[in-house]
Structure formats: structure tokens, C-alpha cells
mmCIF file of C-alpha atoms in Angstrom:
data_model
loop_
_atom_site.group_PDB
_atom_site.id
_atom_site.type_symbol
_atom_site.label_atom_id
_atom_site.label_comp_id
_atom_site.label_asym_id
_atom_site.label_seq_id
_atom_site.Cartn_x
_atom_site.Cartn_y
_atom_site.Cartn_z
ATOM 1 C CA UNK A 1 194.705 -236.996 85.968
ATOM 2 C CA UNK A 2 197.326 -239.075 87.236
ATOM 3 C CA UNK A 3 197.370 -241.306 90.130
ATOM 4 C CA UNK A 4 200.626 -242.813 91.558
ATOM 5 C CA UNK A 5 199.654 -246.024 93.058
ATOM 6 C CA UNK A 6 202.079 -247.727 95.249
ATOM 7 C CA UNK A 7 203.029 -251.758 95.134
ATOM 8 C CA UNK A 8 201.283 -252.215 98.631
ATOM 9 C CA UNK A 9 197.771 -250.268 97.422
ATOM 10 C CA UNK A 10 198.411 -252.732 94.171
ATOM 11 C CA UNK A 11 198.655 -256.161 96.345
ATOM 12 C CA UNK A 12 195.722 -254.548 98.168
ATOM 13 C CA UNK A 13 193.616 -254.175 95.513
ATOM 14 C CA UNK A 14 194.123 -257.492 93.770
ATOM 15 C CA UNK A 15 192.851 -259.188 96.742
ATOM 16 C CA UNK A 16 190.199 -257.055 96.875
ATOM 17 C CA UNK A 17 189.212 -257.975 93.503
ATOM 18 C CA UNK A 18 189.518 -261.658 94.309
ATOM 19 C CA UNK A 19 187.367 -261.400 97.222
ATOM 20 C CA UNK A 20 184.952 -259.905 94.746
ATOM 21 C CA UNK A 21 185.188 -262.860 92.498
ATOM 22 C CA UNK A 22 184.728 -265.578 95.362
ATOM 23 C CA UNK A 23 181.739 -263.768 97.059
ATOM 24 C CA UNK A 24 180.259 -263.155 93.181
ATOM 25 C CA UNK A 25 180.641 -267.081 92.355
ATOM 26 C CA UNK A 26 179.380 -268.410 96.094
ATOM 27 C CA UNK A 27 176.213 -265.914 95.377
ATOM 28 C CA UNK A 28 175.950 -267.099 92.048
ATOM 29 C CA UNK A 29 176.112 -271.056 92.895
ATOM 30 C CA UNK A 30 173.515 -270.271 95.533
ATOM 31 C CA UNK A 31 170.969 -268.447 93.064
ATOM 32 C CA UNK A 32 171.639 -269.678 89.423
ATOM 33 C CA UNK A 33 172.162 -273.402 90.458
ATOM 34 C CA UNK A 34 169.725 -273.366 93.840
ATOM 35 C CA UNK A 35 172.648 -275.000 95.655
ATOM 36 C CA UNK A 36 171.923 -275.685 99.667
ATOM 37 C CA UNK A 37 173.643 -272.207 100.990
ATOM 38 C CA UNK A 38 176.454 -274.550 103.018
ATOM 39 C CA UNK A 39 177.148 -276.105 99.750
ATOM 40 C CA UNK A 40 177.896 -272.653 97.941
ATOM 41 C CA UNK A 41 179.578 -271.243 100.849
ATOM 42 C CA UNK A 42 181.605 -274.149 100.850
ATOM 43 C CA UNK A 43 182.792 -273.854 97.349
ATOM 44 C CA UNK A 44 183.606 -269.880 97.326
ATOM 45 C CA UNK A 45 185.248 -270.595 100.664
ATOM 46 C CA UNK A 46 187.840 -272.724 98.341
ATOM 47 C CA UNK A 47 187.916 -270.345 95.414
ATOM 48 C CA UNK A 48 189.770 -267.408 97.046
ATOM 49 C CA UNK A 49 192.612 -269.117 97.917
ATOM 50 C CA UNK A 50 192.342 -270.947 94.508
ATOM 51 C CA UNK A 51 191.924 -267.722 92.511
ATOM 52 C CA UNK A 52 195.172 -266.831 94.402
ATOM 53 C CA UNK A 53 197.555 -269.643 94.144
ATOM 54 C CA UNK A 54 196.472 -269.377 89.920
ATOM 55 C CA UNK A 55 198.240 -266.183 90.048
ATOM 56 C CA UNK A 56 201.757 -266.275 88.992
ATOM 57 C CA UNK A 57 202.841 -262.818 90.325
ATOM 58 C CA UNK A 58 201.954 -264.087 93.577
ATOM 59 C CA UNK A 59 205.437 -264.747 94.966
ATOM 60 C CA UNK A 60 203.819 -265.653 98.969
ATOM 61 C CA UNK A 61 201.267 -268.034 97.690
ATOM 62 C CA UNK A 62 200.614 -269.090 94.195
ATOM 63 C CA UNK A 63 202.254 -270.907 91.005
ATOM 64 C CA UNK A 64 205.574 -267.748 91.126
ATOM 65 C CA UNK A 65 206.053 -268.676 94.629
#
């Protein structure tokens, strides 16, 4: 089975992924290292944009732009 993705559903899914990642570190912060819930929300509220720009195929935002 073969599944043609497009470039959009591609972009799409990347952020996806990295939205993932920040909400998956801001509940771990909160949890693992009983951070103050403003504190962690804080912190993944940074990350996704961070997790972006350290993508170089990123040509909008990031270290390719």
C-alpha cells in the first residue's frame, strides 16, 4: 500500500509532530520535575517555536530561512 502524500500534508504533519513534542515536554516538566504549572507552560510555550527555527528545511522560519 502506497500513499502519495503531498508537500502541504508534509509541512502539516511536521508541525503536528512538533506540537506533540512541546505539549509532551511542558507535561513532562510539570510531572517529572513538579514545576509550578505557569512555569512549565511557560517553557513549552518557547519550545515550539524553538523546535521550529532548529529545523533547517524550514525555509519561513528556522536556521534554512
Amino acid at each position: 500500500m502506497k500513499f502519495k502524500i503531498t508537500e502541504r500534508q508534509k509541512k502539516a504533519f511536521k508541525s503536528y509532530c512538533r506540537a506533540v513534542l512541546a505539549s509532551a515536554i511542558t507535561l513532562g516538566l510539570a510531572l517529572a520535575a513538579d514545576l509550578a504549572p505557569q512555569y512549565a507552560i511557560a517553557i513549552g510555550a518557547v519550545f515550539g517555536p524553538l523546535a521550529k527555527w532548529a529545523d533547517s528545511a524550514e525555509k519561513d522560519f528556522g536556521r534554512g530561512a
